[in-house]
PDB file of N, CA and C in Angstrom:
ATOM      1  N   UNK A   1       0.823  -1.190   0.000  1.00 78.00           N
ATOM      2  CA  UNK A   1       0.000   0.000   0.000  1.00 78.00           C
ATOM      3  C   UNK A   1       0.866   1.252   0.000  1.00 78.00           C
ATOM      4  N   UNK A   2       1.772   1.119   0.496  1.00 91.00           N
ATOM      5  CA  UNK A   2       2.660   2.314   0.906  1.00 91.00           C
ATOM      6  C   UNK A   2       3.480   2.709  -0.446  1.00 91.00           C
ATOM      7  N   UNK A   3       3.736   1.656  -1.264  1.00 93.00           N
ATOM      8  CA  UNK A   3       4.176   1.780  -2.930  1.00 93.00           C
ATOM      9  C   UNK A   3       3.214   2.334  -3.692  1.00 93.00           C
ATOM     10  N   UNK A   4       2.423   1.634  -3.285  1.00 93.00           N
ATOM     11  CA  UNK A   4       1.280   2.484  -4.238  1.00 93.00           C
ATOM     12  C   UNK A   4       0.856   4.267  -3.881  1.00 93.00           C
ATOM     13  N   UNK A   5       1.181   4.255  -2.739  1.00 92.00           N
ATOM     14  CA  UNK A   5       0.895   5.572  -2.057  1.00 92.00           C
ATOM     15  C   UNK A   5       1.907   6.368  -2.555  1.00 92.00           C
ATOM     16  N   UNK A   6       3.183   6.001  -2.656  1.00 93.00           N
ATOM     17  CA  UNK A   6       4.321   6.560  -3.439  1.00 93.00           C
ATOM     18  C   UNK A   6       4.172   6.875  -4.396  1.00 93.00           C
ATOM     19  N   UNK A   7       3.720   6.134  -5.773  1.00 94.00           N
ATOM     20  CA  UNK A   7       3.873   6.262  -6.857  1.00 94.00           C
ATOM     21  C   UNK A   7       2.542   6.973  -7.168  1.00 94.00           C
ATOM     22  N   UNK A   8       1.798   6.795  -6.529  1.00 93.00           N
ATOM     23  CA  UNK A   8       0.350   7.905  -7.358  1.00 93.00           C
ATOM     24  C   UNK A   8      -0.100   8.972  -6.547  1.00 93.00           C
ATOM     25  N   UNK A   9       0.648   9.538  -5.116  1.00 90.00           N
ATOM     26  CA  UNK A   9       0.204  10.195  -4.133  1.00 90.00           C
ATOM     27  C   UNK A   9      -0.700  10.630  -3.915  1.00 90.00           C
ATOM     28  N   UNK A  10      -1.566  11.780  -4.116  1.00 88.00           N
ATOM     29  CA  UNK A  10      -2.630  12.227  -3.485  1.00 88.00           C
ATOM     30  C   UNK A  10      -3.381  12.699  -5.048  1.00 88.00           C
ATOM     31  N   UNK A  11      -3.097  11.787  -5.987  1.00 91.00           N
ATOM     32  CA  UNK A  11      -3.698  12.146  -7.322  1.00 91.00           C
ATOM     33  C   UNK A  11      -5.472  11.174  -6.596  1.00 91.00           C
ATOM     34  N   UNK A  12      -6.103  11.944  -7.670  1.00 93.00           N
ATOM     35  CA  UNK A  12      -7.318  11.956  -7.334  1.00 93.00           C
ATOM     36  C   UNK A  12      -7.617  10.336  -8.087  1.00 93.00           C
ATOM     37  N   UNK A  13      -8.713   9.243  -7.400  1.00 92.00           N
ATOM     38  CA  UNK A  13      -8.636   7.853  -7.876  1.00 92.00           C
ATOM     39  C   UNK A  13      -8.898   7.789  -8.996  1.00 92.00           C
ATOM     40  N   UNK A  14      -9.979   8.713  -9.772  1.00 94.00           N
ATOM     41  CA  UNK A  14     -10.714   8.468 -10.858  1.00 94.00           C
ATOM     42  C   UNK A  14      -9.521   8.989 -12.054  1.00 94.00           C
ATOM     43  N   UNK A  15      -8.342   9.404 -11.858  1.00 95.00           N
ATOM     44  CA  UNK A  15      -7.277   9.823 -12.787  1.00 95.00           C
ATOM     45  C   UNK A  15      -6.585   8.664 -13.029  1.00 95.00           C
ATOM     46  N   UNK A  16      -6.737   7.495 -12.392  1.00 96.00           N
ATOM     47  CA  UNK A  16      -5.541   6.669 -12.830  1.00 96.00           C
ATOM     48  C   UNK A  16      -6.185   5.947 -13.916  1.00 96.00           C
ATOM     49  N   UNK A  17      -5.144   5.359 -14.427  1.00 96.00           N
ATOM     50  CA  UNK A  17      -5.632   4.837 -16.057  1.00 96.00           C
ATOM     51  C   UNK A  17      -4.799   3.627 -15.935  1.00 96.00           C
ATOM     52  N   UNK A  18      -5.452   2.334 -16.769  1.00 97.00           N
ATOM     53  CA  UNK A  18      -5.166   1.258 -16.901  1.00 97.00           C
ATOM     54  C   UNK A  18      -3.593   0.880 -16.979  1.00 97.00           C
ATOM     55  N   UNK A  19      -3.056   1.459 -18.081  1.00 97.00           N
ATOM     56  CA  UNK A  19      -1.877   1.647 -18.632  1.00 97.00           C
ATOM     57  C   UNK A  19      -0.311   2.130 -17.579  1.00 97.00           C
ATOM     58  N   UNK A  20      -1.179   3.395 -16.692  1.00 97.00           N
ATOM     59  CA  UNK A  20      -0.669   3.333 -15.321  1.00 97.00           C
ATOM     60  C   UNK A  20      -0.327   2.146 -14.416  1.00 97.00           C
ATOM     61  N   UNK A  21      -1.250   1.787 -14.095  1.00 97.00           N
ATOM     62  CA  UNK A  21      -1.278   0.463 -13.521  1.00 97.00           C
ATOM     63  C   UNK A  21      -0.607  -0.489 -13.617  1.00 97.00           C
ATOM     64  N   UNK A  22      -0.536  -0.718 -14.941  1.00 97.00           N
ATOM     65  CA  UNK A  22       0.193  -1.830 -15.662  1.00 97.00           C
ATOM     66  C   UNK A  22       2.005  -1.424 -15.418  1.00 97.00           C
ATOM     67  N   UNK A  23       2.240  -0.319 -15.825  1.00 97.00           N
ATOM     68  CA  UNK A  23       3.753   0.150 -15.915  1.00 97.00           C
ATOM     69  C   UNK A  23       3.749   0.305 -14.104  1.00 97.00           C
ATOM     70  N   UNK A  24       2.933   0.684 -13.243  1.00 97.00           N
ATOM     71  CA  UNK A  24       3.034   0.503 -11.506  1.00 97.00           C
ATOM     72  C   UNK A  24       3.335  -1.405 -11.365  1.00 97.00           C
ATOM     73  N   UNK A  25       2.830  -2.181 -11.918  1.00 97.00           N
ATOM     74  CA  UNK A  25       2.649  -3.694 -11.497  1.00 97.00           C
ATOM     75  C   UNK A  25       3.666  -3.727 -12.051  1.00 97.00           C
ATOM     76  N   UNK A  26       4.325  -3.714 -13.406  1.00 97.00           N
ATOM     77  CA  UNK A  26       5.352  -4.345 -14.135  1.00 97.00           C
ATOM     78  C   UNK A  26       6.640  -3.953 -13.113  1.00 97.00           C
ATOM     79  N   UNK A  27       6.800  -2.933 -12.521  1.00 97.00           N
ATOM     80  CA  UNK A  27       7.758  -2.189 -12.218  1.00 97.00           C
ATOM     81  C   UNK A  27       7.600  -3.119 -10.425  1.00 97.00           C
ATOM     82  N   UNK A  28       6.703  -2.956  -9.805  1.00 96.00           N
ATOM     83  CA  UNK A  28       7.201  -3.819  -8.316  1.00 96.00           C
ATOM     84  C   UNK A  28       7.145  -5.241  -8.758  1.00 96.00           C
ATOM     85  N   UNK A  29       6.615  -5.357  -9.571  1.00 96.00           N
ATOM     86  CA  UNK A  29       7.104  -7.186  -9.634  1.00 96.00           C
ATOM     87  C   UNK A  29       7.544  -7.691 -10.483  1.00 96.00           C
ATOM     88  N   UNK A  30       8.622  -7.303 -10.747  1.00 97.00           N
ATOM     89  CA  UNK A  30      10.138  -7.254 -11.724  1.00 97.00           C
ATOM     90  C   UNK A  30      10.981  -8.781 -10.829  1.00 97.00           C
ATOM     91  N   UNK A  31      10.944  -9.664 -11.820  1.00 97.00           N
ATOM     92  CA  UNK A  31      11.528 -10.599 -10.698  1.00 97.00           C
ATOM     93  C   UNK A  31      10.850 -11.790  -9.953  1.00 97.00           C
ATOM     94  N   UNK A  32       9.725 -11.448  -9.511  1.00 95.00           N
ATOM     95  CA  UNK A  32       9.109 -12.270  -8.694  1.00 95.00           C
ATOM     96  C   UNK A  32       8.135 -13.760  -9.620  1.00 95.00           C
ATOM     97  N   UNK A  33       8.082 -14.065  -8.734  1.00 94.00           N
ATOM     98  CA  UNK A  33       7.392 -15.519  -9.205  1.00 94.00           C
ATOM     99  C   UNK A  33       5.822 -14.641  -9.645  1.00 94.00           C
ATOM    100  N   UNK A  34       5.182 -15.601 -10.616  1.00 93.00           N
ATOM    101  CA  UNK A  34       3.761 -15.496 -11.405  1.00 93.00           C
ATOM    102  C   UNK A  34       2.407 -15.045 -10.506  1.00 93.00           C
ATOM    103  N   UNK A  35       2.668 -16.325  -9.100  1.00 92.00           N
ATOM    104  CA  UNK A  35       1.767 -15.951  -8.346  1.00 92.00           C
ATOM    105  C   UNK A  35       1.510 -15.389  -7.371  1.00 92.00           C
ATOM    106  N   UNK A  36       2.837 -14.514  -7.193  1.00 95.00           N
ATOM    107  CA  UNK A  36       3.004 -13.203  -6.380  1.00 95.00           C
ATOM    108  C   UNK A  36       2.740 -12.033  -7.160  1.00 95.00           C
ATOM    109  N   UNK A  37       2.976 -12.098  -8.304  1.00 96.00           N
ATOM    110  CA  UNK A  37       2.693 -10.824  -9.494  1.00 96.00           C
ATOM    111  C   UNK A  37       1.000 -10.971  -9.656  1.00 96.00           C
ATOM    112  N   UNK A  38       0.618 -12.210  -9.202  1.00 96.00           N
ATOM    113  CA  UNK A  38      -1.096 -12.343  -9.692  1.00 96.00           C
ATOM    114  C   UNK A  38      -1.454 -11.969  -8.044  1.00 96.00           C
ATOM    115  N   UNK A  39      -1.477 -11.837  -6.635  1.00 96.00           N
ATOM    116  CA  UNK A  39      -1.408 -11.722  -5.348  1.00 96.00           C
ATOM    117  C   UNK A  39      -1.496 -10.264  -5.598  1.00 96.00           C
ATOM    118  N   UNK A  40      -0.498  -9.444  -6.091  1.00 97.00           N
ATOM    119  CA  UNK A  40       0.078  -7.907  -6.212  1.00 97.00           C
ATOM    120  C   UNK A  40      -1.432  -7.326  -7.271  1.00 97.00           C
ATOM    121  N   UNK A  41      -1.544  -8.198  -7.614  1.00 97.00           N
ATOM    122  CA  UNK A  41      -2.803  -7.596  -9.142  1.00 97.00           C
ATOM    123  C   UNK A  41      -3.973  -7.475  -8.565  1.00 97.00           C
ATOM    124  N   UNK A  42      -4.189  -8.742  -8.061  1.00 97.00           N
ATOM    125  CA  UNK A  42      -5.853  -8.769  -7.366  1.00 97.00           C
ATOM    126  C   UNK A  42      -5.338  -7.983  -5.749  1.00 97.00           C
ATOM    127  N   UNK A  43      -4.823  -8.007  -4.953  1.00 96.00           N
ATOM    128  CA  UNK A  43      -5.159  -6.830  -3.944  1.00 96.00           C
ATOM    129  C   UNK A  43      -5.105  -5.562  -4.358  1.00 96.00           C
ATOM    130  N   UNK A  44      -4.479  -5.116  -5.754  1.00 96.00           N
ATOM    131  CA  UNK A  44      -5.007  -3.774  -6.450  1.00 96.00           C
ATOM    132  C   UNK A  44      -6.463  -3.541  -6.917  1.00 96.00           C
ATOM    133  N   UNK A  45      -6.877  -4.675  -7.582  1.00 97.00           N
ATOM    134  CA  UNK A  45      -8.110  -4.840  -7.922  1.00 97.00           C
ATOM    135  C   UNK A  45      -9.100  -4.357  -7.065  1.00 97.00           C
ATOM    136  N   UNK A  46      -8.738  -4.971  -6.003  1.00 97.00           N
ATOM    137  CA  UNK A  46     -10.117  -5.406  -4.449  1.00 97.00           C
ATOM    138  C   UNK A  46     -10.054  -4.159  -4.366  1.00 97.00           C
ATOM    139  N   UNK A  47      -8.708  -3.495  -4.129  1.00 95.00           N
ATOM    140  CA  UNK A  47      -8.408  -2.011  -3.659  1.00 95.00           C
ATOM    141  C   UNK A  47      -9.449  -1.114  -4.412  1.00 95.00           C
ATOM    142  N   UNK A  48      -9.539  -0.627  -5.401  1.00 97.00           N
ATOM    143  CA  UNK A  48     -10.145  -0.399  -6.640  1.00 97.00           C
ATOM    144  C   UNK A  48     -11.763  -0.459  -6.248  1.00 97.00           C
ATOM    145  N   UNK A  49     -12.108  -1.699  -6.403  1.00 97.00           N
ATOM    146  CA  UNK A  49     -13.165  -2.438  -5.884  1.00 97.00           C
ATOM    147  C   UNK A  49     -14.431  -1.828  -4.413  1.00 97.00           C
ATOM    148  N   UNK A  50     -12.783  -1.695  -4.034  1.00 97.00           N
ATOM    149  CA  UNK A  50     -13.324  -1.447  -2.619  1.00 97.00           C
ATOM    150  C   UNK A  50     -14.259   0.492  -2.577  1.00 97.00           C
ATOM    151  N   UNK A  51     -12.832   0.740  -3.403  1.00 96.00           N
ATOM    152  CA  UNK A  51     -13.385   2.196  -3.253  1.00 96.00           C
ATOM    153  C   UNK A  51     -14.535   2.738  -3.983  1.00 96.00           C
ATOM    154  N   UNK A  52     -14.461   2.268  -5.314  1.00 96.00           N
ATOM    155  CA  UNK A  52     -15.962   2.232  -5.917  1.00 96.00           C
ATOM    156  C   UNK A  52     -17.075   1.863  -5.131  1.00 96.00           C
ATOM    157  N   UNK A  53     -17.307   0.738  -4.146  1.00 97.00           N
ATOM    158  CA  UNK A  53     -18.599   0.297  -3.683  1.00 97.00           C
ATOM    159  C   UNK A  53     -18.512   0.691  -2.121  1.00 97.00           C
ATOM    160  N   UNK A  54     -17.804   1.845  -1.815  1.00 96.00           N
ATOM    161  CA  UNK A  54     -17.897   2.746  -0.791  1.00 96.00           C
ATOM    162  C   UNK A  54     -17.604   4.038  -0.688  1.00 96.00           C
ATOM    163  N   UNK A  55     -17.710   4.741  -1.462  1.00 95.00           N
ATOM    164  CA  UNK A  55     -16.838   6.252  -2.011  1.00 95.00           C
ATOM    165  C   UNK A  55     -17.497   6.645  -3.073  1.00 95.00           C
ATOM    166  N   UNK A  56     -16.723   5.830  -4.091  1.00 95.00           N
ATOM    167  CA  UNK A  56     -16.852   6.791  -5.666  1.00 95.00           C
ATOM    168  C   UNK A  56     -17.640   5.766  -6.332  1.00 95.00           C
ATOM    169  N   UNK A  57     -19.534   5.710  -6.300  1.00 95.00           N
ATOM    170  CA  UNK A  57     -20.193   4.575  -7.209  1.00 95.00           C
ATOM    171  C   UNK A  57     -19.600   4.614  -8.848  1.00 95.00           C
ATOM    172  N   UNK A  58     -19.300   5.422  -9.499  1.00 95.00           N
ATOM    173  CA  UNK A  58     -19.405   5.594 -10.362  1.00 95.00           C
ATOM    174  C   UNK A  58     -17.636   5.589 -11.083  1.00 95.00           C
ATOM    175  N   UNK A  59     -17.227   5.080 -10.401  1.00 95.00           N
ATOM    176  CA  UNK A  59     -15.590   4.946 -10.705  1.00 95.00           C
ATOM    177  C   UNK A  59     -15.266   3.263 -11.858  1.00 95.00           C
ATOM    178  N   UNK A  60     -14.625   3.332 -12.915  1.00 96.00           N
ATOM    179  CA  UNK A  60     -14.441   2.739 -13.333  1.00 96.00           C
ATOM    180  C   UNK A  60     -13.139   1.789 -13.362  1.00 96.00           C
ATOM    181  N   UNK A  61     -13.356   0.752 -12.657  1.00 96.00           N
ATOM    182  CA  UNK A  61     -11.901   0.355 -11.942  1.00 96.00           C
ATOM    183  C   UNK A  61     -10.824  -0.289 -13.189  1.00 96.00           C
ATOM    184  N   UNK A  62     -10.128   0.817 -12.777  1.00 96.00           N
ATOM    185  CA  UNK A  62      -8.827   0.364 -13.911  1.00 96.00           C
ATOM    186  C   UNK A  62      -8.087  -0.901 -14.201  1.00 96.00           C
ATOM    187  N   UNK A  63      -8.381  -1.729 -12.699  1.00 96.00           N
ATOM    188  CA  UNK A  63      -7.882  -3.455 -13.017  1.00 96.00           C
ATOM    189  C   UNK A  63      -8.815  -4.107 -13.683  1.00 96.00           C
ATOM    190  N   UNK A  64      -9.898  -3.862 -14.269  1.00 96.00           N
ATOM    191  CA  UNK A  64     -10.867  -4.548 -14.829  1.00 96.00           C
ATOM    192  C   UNK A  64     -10.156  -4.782 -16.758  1.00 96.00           C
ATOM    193  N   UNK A  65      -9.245  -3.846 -16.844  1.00 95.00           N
ATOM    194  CA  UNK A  65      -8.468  -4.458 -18.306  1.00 95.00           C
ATOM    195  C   UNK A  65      -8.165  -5.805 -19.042  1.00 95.00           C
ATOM    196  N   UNK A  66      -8.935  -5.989 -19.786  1.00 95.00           N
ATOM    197  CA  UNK A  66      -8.492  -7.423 -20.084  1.00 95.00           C
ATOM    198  C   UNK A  66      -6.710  -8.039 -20.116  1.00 95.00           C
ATOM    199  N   UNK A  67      -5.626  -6.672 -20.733  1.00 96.00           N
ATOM    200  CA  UNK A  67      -4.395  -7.063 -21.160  1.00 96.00           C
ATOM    201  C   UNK A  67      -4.149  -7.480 -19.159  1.00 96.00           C
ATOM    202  N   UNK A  68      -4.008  -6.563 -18.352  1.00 96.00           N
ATOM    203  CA  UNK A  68      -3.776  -6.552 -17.098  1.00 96.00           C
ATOM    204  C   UNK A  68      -4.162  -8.010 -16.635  1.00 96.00           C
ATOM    205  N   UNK A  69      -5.568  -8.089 -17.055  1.00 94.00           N
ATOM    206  CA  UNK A  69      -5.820 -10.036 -16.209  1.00 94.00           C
ATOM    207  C   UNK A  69      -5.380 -11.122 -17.239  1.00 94.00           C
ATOM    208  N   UNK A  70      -5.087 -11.019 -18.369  1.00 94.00           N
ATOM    209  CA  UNK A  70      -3.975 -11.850 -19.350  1.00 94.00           C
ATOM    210  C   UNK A  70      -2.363 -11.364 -18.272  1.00 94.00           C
ATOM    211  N   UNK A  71      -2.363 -10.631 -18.385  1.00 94.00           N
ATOM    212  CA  UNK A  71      -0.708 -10.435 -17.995  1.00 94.00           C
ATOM    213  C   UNK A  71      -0.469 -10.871 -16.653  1.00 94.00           C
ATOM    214  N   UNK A  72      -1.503 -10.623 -15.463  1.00 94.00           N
ATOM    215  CA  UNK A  72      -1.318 -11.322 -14.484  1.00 94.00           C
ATOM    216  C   UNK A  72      -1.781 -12.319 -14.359  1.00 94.00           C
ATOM    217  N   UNK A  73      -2.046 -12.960 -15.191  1.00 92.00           N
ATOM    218  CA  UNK A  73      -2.805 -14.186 -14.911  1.00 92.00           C
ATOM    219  C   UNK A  73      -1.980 -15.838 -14.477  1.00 92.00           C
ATOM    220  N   UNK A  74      -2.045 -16.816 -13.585  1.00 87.00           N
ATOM    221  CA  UNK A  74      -0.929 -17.648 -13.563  1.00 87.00           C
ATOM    222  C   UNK A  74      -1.774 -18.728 -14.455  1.00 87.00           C
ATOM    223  N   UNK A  75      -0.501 -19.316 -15.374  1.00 84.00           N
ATOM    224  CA  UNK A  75      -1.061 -20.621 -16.406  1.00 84.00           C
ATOM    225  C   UNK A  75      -1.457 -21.412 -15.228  1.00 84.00           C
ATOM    226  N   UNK A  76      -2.309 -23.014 -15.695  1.00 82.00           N
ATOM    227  CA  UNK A  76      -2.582 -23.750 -15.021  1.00 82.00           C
ATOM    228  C   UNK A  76      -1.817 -24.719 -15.812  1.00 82.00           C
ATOM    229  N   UNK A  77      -0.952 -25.889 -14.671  1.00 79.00           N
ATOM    230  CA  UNK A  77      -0.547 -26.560 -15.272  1.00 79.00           C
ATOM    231  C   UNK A  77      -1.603 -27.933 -15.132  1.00 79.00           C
ATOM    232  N   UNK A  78      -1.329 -28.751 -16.481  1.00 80.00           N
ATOM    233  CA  UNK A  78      -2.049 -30.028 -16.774  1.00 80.00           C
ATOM    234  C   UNK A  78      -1.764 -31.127 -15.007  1.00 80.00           C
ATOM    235  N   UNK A  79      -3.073 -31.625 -14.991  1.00 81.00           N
ATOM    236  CA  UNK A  79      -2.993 -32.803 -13.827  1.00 81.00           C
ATOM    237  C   UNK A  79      -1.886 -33.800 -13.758  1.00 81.00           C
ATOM    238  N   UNK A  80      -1.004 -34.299 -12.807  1.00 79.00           N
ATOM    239  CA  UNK A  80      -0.004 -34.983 -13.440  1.00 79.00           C
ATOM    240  C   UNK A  80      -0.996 -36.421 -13.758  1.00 79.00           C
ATOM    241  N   UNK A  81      -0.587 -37.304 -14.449  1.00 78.00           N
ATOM    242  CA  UNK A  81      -1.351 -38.571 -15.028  1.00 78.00           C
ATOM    243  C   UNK A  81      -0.493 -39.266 -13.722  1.00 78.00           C
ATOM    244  N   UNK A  82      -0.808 -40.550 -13.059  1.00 71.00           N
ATOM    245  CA  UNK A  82      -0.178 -41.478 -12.587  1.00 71.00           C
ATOM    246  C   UNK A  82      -0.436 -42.861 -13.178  1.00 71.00           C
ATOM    247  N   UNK A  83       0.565 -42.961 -13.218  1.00 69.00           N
ATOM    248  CA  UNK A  83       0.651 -44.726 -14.373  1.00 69.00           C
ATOM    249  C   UNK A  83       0.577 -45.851 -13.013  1.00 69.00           C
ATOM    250  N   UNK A  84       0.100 -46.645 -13.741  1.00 68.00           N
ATOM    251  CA  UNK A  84      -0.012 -47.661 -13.021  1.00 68.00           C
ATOM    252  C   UNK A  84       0.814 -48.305 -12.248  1.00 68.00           C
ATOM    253  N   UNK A  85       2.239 -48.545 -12.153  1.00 66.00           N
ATOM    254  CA  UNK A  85       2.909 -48.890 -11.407  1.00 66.00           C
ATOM    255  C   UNK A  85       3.126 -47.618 -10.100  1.00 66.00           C
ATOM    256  N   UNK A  86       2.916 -46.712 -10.582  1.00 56.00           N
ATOM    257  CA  UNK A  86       2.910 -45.799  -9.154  1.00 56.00           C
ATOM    258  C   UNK A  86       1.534 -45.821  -8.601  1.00 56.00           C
ATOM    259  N   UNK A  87       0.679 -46.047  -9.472  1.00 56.00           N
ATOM    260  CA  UNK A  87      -0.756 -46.469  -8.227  1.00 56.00           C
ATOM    261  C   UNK A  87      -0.706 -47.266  -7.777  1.00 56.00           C
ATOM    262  N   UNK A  88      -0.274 -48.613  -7.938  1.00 56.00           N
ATOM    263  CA  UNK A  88       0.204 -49.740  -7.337  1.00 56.00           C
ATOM    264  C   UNK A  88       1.195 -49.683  -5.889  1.00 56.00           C
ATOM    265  N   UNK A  89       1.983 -48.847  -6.009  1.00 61.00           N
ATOM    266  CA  UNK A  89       2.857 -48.325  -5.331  1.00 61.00           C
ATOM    267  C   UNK A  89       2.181 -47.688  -4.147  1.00 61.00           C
ATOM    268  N   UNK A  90       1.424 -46.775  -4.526  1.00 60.00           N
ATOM    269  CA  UNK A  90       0.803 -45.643  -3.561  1.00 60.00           C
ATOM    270  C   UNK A  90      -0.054 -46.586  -2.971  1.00 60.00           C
ATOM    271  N   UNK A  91      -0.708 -47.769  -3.418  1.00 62.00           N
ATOM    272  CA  UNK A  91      -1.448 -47.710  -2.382  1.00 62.00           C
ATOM    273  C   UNK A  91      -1.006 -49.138  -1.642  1.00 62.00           C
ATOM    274  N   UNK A  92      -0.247 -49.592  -1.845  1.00 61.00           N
ATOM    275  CA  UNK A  92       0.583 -50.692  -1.008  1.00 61.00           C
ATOM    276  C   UNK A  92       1.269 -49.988   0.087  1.00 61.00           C
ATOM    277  N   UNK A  93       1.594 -48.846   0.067  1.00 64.00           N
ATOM    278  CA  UNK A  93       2.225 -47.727   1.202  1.00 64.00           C
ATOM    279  C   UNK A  93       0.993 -47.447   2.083  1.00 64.00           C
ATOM    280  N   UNK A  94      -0.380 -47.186   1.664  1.00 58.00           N
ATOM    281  CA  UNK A  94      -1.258 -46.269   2.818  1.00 58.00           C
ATOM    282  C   UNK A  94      -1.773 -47.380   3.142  1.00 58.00           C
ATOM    283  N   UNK A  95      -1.715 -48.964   3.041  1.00 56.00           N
ATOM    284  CA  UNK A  95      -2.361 -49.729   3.907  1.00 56.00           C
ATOM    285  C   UNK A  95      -1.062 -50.076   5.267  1.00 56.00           C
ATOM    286  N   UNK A  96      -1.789 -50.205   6.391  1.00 57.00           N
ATOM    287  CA  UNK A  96      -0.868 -50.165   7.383  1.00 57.00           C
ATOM    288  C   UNK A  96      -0.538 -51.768   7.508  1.00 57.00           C
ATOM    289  N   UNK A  97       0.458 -52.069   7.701  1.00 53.00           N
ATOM    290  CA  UNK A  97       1.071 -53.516   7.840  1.00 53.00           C
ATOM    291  C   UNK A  97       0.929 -54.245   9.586  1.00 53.00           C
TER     292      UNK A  97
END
């Protein structure tokens, strides 16, 4: 919060613009893993969120960008498959002897 308080100070909410945002996110999470950069996105969002549906009704929240929830978004990786000799395996282990 205190970064964000830095970088946009006492500019008024309804001035910030998507594009802002994006060059604010790219810039603190330079480095970091996917789902700390997606953590950093959505508590901006909520932030956003928050102030529209207690403050400003009529504010158009700038994390709502499609490029922004593509860019933070974390892939999902595929289920791992387990082959049969490791199910075999697994469950000769969870019966107790």
């Amino acid at each position: 919060m205190a970064v964000f308080q830095k970088a946009f100070g006492r500019r008024d909410v309804t001035e910030v613009t998507s594009d802002e945002i994006m060059e604010f996110l790219v810039k603190i999470t330079e480095g970091l893993k996917p789902s700390t950069k997606k953590l950093k996105y959505s508590l901006l969002k909520s932030l956003f969120n928050f102030v529209k549906n207690t403050a400003v009704p009529d504010l158009s929240n700038p994390c709502d960008s499609a490029v922004l929830a593509k860019t933070f978004r974390v892939s999902k990786l595929p289920p791992w498959m387990i082959l049969e000799r490791n199910a075999a395996t697994y469950a000769s282990r969870s019966n107790p002897i």
